[in-house]
Short mmCIF file of C-alpha atoms and ligand atoms in Angstrom, two decimals:
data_model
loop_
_atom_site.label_atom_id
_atom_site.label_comp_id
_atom_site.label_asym_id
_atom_site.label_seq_id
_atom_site.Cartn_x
_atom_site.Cartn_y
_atom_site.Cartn_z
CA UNK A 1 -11.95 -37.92 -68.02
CA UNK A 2 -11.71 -37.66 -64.52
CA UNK A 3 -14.31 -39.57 -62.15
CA UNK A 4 -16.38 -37.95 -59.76
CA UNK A 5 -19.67 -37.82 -57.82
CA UNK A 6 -20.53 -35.08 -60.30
CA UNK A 7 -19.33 -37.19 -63.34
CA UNK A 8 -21.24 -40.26 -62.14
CA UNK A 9 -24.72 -38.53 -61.55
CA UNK A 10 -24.73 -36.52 -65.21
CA UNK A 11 -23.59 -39.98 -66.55
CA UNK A 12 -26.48 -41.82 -65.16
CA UNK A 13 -29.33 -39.32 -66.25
CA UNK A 14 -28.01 -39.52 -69.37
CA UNK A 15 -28.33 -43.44 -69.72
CA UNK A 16 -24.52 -43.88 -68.91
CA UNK A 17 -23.61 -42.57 -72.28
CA UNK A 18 -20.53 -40.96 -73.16
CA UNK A 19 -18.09 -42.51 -70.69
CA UNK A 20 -15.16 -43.40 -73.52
CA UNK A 21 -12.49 -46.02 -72.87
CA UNK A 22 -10.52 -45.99 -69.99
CA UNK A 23 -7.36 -46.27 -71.48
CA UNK A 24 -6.28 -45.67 -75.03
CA UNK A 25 -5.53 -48.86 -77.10
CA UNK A 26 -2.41 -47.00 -79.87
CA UNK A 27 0.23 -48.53 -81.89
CA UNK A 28 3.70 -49.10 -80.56
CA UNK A 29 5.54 -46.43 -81.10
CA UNK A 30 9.23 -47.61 -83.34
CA UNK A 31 10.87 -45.66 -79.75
CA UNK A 32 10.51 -44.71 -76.27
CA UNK A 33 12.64 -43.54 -73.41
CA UNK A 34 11.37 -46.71 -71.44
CA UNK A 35 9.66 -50.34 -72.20
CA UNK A 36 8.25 -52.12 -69.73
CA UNK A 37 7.45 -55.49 -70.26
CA UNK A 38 4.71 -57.20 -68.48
CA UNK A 39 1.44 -55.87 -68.26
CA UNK A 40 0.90 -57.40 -64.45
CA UNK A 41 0.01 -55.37 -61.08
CA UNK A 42 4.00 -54.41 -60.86
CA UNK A 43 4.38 -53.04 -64.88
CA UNK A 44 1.70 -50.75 -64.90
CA UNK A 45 2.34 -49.68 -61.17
CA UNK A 46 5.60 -49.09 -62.64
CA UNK A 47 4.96 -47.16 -65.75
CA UNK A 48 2.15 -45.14 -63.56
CA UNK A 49 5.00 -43.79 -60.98
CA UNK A 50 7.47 -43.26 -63.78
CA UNK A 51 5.23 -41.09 -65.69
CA UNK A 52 3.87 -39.59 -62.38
CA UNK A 53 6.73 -39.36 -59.98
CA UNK A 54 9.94 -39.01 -62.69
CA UNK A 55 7.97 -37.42 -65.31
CA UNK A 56 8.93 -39.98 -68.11
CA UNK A 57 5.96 -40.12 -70.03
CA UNK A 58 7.42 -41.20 -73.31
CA UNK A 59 6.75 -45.43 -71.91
CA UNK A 60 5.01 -48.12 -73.44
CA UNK A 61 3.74 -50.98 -71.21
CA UNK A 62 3.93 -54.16 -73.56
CA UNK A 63 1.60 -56.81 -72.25
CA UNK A 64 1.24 -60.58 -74.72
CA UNK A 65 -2.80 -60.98 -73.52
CA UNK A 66 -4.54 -58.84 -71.80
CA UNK A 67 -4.66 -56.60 -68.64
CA UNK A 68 -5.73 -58.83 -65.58
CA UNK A 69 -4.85 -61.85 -67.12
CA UNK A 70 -1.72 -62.62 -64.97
CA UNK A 71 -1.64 -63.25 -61.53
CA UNK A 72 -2.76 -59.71 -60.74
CA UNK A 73 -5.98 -60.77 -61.76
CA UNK A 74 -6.23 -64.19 -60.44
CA UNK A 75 -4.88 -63.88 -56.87
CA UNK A 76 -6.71 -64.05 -53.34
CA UNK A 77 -6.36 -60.10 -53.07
CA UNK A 78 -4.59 -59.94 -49.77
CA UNK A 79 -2.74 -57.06 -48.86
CA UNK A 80 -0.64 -56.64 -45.71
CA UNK A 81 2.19 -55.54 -44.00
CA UNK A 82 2.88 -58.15 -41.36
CA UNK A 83 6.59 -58.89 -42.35
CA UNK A 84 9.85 -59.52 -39.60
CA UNK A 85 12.68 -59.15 -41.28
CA UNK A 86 14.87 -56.40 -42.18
CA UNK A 87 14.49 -55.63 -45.79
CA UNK A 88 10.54 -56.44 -45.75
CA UNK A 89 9.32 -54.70 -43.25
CA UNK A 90 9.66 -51.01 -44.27
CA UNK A 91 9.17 -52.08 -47.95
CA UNK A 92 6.03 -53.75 -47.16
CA UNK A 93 4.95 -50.73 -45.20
CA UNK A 94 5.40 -48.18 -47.82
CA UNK A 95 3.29 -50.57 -50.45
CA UNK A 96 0.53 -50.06 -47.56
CA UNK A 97 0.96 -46.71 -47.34
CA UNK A 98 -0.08 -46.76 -51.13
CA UNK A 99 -2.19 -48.86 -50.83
CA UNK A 100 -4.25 -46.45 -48.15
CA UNK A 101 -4.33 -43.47 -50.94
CA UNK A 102 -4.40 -45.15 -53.59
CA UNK A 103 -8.06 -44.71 -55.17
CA UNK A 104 -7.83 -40.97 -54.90
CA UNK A 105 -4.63 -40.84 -56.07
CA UNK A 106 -5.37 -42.56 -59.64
CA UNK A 107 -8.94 -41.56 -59.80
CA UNK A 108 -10.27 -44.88 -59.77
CA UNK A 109 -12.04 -47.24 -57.12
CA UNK A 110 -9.34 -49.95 -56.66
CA UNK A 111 -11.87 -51.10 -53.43
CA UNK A 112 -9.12 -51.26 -51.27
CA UNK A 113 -10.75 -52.94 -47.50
CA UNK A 114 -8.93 -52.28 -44.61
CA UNK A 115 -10.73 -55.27 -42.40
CA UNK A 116 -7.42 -56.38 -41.20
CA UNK A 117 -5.95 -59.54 -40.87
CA UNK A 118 -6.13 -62.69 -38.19
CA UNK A 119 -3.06 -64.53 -38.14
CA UNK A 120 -4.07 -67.61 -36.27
CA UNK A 121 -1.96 -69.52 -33.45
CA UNK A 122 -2.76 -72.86 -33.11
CA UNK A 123 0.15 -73.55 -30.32
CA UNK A 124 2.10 -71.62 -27.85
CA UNK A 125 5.19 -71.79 -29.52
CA UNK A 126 3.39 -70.01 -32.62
CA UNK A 127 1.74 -67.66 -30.39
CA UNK A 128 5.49 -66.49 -28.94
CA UNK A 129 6.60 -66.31 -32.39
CA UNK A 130 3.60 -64.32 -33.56
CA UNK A 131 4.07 -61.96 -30.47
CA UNK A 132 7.88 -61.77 -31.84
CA UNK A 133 6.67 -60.42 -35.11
CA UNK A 134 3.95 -58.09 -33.57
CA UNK A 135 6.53 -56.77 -31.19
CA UNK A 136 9.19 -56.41 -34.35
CA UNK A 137 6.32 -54.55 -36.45
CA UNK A 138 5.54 -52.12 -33.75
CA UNK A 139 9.39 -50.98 -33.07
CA UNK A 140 8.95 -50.36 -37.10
CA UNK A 141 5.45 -47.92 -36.68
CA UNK A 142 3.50 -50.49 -37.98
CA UNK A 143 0.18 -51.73 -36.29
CA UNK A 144 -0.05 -54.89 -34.41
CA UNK A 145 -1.95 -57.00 -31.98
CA UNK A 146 -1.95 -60.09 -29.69
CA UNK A 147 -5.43 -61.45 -28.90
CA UNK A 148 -5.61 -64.68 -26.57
CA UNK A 149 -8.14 -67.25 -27.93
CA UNK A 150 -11.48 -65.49 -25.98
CA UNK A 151 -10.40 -62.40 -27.80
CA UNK A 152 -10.33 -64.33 -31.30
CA UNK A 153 -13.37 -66.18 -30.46
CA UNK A 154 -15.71 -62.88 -30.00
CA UNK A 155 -14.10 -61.22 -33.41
CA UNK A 156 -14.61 -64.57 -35.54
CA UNK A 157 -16.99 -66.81 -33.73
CA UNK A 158 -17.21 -69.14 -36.92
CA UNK A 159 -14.02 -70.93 -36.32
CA UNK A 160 -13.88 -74.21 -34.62
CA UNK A 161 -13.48 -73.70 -30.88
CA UNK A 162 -14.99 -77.10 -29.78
CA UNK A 163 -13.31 -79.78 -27.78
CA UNK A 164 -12.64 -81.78 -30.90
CA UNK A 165 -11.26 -79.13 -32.87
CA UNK A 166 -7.83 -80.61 -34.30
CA UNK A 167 -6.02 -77.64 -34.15
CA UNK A 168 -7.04 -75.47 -31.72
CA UNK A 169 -7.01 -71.54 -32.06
CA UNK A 170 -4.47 -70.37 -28.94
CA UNK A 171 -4.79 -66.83 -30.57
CA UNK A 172 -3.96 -64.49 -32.98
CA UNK A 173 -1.59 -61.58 -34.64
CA UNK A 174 -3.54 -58.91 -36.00
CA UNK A 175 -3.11 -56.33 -38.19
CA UNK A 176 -6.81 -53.98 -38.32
CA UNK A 177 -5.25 -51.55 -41.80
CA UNK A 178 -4.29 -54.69 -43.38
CA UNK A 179 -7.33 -56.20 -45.84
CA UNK A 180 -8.07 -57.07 -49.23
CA UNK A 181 -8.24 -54.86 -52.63
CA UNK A 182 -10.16 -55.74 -56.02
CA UNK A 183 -6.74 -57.19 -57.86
CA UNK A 184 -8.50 -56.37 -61.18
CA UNK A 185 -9.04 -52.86 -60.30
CA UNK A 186 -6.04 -52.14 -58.96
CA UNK A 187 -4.79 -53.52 -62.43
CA UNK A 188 -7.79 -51.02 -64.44
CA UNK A 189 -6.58 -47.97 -61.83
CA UNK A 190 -3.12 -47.82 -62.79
CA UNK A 191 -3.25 -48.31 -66.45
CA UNK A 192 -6.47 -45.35 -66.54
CA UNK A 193 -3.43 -43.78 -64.30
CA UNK A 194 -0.46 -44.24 -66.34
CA UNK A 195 -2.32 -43.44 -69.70
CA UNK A 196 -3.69 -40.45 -68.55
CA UNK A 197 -0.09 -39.62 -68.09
CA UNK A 198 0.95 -40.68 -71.24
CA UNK A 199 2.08 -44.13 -71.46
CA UNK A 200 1.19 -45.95 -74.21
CA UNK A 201 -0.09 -49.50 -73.26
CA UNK A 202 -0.05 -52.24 -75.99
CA UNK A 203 -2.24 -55.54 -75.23
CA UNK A 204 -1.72 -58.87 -77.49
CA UNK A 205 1.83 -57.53 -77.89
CA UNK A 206 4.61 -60.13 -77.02
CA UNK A 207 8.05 -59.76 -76.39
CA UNK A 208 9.90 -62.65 -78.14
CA UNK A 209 13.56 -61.49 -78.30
CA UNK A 210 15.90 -58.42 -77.26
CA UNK A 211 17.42 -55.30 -79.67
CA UNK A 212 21.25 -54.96 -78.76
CA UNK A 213 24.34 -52.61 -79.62
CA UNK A 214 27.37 -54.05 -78.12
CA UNK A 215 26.91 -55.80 -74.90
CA UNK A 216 23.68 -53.19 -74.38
CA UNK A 217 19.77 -53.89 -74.90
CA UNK A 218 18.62 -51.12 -77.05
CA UNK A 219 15.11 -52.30 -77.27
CA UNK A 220 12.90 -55.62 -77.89
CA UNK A 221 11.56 -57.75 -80.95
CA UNK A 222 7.82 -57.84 -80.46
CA UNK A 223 5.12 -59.62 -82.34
CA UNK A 224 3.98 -56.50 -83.12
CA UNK A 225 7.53 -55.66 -84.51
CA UNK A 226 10.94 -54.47 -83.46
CA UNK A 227 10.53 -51.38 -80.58
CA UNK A 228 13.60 -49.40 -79.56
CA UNK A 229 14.43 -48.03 -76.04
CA UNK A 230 16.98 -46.43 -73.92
CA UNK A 231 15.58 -48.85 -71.17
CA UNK A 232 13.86 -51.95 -71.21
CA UNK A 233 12.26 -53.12 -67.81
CA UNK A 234 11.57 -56.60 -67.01
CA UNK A 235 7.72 -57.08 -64.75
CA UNK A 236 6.44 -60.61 -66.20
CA UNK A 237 6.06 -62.31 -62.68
CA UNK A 238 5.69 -66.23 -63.06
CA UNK A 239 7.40 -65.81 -66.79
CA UNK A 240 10.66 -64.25 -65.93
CA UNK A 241 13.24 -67.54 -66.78
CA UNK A 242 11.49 -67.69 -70.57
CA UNK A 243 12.24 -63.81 -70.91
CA UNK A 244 15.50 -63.32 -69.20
CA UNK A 245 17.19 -66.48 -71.33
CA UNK A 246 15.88 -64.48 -74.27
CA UNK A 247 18.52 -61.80 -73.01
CA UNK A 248 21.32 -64.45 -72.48
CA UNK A 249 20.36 -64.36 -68.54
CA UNK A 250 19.79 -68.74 -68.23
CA UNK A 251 20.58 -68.86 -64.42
CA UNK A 252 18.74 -66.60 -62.65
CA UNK A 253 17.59 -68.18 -58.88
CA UNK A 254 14.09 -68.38 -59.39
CA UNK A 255 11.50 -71.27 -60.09
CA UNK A 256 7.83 -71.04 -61.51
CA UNK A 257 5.41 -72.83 -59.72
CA UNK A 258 1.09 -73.03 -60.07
CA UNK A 259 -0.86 -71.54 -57.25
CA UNK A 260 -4.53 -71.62 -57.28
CA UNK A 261 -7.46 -69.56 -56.28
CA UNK A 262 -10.76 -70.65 -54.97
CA UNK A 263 -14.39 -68.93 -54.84
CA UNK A 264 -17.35 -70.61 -53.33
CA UNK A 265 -20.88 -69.59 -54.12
CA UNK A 266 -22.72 -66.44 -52.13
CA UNK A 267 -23.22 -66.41 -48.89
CA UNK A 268 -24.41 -64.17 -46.11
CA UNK A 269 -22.03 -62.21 -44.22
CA UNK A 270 -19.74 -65.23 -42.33
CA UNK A 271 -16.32 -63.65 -42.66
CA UNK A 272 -15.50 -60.16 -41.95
CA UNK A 273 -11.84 -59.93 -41.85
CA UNK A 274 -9.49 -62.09 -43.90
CA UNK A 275 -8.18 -65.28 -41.71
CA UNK A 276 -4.95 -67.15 -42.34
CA UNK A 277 -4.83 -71.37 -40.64
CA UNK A 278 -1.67 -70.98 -38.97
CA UNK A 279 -2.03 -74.91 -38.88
CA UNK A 280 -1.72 -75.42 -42.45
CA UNK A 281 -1.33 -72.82 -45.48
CA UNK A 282 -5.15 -71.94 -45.72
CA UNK A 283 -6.24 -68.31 -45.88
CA UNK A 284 -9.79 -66.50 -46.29
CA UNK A 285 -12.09 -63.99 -46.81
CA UNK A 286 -15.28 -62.72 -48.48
CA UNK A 287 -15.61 -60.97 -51.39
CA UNK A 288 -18.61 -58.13 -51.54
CA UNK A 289 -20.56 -60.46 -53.77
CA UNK A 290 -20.83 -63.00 -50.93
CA UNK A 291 -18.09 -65.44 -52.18
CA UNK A 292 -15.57 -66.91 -50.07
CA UNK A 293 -12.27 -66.67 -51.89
CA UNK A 294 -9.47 -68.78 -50.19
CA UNK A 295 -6.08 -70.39 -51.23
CA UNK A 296 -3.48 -72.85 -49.38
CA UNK A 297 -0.37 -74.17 -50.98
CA UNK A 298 1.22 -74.58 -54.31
CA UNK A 299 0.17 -77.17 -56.40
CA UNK A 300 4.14 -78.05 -56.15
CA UNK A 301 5.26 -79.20 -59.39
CA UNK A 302 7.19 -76.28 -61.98
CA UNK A 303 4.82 -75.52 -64.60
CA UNK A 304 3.92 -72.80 -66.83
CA UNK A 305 -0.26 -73.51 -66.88
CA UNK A 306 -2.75 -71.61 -65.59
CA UNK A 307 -4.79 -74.51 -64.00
CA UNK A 308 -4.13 -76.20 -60.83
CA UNK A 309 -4.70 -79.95 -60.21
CA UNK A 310 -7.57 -81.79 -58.20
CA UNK A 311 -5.34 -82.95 -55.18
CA UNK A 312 -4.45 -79.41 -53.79
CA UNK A 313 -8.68 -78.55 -54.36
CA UNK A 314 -9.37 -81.09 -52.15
CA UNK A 315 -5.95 -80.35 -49.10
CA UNK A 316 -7.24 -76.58 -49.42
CA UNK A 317 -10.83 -77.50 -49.16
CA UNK A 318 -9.75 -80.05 -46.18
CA UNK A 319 -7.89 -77.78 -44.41
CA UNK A 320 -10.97 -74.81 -45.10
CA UNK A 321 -13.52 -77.48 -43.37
CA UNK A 322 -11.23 -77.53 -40.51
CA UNK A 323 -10.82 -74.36 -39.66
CA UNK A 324 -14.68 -72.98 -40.72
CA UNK A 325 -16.43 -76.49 -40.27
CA UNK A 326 -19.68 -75.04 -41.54
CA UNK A 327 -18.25 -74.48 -44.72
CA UNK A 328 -18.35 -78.52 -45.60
CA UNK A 329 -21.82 -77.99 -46.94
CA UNK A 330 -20.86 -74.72 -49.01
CA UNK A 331 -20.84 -75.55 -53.13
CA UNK A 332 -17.19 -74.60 -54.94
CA UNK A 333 -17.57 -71.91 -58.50
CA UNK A 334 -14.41 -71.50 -59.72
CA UNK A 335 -10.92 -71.93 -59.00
CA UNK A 336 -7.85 -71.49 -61.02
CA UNK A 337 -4.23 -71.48 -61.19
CA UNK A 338 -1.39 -68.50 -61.57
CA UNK A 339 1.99 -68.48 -62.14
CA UNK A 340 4.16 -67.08 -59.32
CA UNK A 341 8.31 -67.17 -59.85
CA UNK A 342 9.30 -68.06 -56.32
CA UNK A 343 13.08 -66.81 -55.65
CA UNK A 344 15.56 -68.73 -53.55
CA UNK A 345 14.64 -67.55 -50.94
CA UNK A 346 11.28 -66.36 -51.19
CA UNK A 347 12.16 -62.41 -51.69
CA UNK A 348 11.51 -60.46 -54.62
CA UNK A 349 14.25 -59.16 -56.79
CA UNK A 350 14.45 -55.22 -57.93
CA UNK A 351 17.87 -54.85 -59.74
CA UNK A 352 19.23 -53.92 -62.34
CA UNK A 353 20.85 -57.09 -64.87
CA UNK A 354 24.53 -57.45 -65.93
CA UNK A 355 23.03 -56.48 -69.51
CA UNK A 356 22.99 -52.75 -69.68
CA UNK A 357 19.65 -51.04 -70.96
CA UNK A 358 17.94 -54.10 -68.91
CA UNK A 359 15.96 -54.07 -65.12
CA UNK A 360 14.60 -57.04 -63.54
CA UNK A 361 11.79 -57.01 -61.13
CA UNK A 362 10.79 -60.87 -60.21
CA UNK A 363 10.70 -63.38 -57.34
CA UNK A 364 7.62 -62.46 -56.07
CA UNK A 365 5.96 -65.47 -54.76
CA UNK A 366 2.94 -65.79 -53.09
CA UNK A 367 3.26 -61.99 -52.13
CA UNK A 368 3.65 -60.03 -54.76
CA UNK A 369 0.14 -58.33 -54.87
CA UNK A 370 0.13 -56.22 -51.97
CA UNK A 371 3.69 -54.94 -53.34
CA UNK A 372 2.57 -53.79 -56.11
CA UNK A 373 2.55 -50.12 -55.24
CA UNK A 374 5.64 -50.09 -53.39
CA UNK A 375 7.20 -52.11 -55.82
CA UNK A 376 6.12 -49.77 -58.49
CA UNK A 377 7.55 -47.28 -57.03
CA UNK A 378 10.89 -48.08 -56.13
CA UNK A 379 11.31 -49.88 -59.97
CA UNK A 380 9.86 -47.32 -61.57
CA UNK A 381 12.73 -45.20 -58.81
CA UNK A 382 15.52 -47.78 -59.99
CA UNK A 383 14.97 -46.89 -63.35
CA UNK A 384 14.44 -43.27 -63.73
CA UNK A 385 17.36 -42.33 -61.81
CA UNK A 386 19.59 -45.36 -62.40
CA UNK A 387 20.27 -46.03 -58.51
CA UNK A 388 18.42 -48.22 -55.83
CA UNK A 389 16.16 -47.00 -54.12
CA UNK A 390 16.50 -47.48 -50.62
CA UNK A 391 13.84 -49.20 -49.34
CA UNK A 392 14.61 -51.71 -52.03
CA UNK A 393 18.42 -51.99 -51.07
CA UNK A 394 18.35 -55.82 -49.61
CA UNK A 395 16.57 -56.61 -52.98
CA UNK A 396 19.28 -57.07 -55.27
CA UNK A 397 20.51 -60.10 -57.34
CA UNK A 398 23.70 -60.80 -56.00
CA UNK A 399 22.52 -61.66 -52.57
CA UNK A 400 22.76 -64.97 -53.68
CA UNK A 401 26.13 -64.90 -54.56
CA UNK A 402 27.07 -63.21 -51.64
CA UNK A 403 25.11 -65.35 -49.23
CA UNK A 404 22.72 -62.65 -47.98
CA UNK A 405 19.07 -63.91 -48.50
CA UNK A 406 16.34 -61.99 -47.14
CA UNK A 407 14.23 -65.45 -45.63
CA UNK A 408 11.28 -64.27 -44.21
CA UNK A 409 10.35 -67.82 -43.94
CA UNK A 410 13.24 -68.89 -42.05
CA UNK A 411 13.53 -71.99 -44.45
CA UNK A 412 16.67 -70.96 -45.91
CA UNK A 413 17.99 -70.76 -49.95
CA UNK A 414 16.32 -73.79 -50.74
CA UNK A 415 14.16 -74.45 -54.02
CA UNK A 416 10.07 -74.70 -53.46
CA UNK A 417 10.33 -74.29 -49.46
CA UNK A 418 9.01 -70.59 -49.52
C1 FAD B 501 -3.72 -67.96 -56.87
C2 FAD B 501 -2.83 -66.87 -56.39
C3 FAD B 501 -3.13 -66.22 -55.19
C4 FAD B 501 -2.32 -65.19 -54.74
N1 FAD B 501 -2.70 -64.50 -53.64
C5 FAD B 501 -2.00 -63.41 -53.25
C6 FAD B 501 -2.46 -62.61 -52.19
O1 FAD B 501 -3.53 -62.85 -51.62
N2 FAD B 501 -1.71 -61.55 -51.82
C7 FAD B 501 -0.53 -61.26 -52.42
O2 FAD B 501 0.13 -60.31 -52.01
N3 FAD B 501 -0.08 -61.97 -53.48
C8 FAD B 501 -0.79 -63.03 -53.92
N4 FAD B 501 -0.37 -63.77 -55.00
C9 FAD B 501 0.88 -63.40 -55.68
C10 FAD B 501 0.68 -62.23 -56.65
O3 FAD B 501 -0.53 -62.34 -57.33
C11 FAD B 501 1.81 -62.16 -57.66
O4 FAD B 501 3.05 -62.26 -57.02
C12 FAD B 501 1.79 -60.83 -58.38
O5 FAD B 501 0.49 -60.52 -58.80
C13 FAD B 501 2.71 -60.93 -59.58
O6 FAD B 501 2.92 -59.72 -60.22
P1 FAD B 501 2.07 -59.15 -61.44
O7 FAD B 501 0.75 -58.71 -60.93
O8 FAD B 501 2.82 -58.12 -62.13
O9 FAD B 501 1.95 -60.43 -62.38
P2 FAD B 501 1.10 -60.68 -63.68
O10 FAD B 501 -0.25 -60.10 -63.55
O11 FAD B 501 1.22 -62.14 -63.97
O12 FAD B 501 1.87 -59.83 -64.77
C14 FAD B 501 2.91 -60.28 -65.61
C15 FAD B 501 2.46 -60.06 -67.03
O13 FAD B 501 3.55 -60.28 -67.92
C16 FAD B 501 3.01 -60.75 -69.12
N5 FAD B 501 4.09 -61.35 -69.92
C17 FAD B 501 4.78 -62.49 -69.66
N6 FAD B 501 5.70 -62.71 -70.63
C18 FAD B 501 5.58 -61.67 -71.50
C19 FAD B 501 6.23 -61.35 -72.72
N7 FAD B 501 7.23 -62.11 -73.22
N8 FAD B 501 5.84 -60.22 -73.38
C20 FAD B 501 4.85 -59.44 -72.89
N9 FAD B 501 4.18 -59.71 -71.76
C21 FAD B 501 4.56 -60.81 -71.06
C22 FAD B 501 1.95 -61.75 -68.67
O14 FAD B 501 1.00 -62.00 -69.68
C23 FAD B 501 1.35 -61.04 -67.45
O15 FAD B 501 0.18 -60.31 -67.76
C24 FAD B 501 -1.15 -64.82 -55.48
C25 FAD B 501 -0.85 -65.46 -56.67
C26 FAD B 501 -1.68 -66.47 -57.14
C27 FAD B 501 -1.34 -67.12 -58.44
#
């Protein structure tokens, strides 16, 4: 069933009966044309534009829990297209042009916010460099602004501005169609999407080993039993070392670290944009419950749990009370952890393996949610016709054998610095 205003009113006289699921729970299949393993923000993204774009419907998205219950559905929800360097910047751009049509385009409200971004300076230095990246978005068509400190001040008058303030605000890069988007909607939009296109999603369905002829995969070992496929794609975020080994793949350039998530009770209205502490690794915003939901830095140990540890609560929380001081009296709900595989050097990978049959898409770090549409798109791209797709073409494996890293950070191919 399609959604709309007509669809919603009949519902609701009639007691919001009727409305059926909103994707189909089958059976795998014993084949399809393509698997694709992981059901995170970047599988079902993928599967959606396959089926949609390429018009391979015959795909099963094989997830081990359930839908949301990756980092899709535990992140901070920031989406953005802010990036410098060649490689990111156009990419990034095209996941925000998704991201702008994206509810009408899968029929569902993924609550995509476009109340932009502050990028705070808290030094001249930072402020040049910000202008830098402001001046290298807008020679790419993408929106940017430098506001001096009076300018910041009348947009977010909650921040510390007095004498004591440790780190000063100097000013700010801004991008207004950057935001925030419900990250468990987006994951509900595209599987509703993809399944009304065909593709059969399977929750509670693990992949525990790999189906081969020759040197090629031919399909996967599940605990739901063995599943053939011409093409077996790779999405599992934070879990892509476990699965690639599984395929003889035991060196790929990534490590898995725990990032958490905070969310504060319900306020009023204090934050209208999102904010990131250019001071420390703090960022911000408020959720249309009333929560502030922030994050800061990884809880920097490898690990494959979903908690974080009490230390980084209270450097986040620190730095938060900095920035906001009148948040020291606000009470904490929730936080928890995610795990993100950070790459080498902090860029995603979109390849295909050495393994025919087998695609990787991984290294996604702490940006991988607002690239989940583009990166759908050019995987799903990379798959369907067997070639890169341009705007992923600095995104393959062997730039770290050829000594090409895409550092966005500037902190070069060095393990847990990105
Ligand atoms: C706390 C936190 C805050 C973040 N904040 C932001 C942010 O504000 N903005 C931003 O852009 N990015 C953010 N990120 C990063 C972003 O969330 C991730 O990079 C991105 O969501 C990862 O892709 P995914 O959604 O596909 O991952 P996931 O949702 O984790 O999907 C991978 C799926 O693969 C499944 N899987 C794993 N192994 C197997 C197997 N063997 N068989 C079957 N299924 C398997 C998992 O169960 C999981 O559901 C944040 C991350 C965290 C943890």
């Amino acid at each position: 069933m399609r959604y709309s205003v007509a669809s919603v009113i009949t519902k609701a006289l009639g007691g919001n009966k009727g409305w059926g699921r909103a994707w189909r729970d089958p059976a795998p299949k014993p084949s399809y044309d393509v698997i694709v393993v992981g059901g995170g923000g970047h599988g079902l993204a993928t599967a959606y534009y396959l089926a949609k774009e390429h018009g391979i419907r015959n795909v099963a998205v094989l997830e081990k829990g359930y839908l949301g219950g990756g980092n899709v559905g535990r992140n901070t929800t920031i989406i953005r297209s802010n990036y410098m360097i060649d490689g990111n910047t156009r990419f990034y751009e095209l996941s925000m042009k998704l991201w702008e049509g994206l509810s009408h385009d899968f029929n569902y409200n993924a609550m995509v916010s476009h109340r932009g971004i502050f990028n705070l300076a808290h030094t001249p230095g930072q402020y040049d460099a910000f202008a830098y990246r402001g001046n290298v978005m807008r020679s790419n068509g993408i929106d940017a602004e430098i506001l001096d400190r009076e300018e910041v001040r009348k947009e977010i008058p909650v921040l510390d501005y007095s004498e004591k303030a440790r780190f000063p605000v100097y000013g700010a890069l801004v991008q207004r169609r950057a935001g925030t988007a419900r990250h468990d909607a987006v994951a509900w939009g595209y599987a509703r999407g993809a399944d009304m296109h065909g593709v059969d999603i399977i929750q509670n369905c693990e992949v525990t080993g790999f189906l081969r002829k020759g040197d090629s995969i031919i399909g996967v070992e599940t605990t739901r039993g063995e599943i053939r496929a011409k093409k077996v794609a790779m999405a599992v975020a934070g879990h892509t070392s476990v699965l690639a080994a599984k395929a003889g793949m035991t060196r790929l350039p990534l490590e898995s670290h725990v990032l958490q998530a905070f969310v504060s009770e319900s306020i009023k209205p204090l934050v209208d944009t999102v904010i990131t502490f250019g001071a420390g690794h703090f960022y911000v915003s408020q959720s249309d419950k009333g929560s502030l939901v922030f994050g800061g830095d990884l809880d920097g140990y490898n690990s494959y749990a979903q908690r974080g540890n009490l230390p980084i609560v209270e450097h986040v929380i620190t730095e938060g009370k900095a920035l906001i001081p009148c948040t020291s009296r606000l009470r904490m709900l929730r936080h928890w952890g995610g795990v993100m595989d950070m790459s080498m050097d902090g860029s995603p990978i979109i390849d295909f393996t050495p393994t025919p049959g087998l695609y990787l898409n991984t290294g996604w770090c702490y940006g991988g949610f607002k690239a989940v549409p583009g990166s759908g798109w050019v995987f799903a791209h990379l798959i369907a016709k067997d070639e890169t797709h341009p705007l992923a073409a600095k995104f393959r494996l062997d730039r770290f054998r050829t000594g090409r890293p895409i550092d966005e950070k500037g902190a070069g191919p060095v393990p847990g610095h990105h």
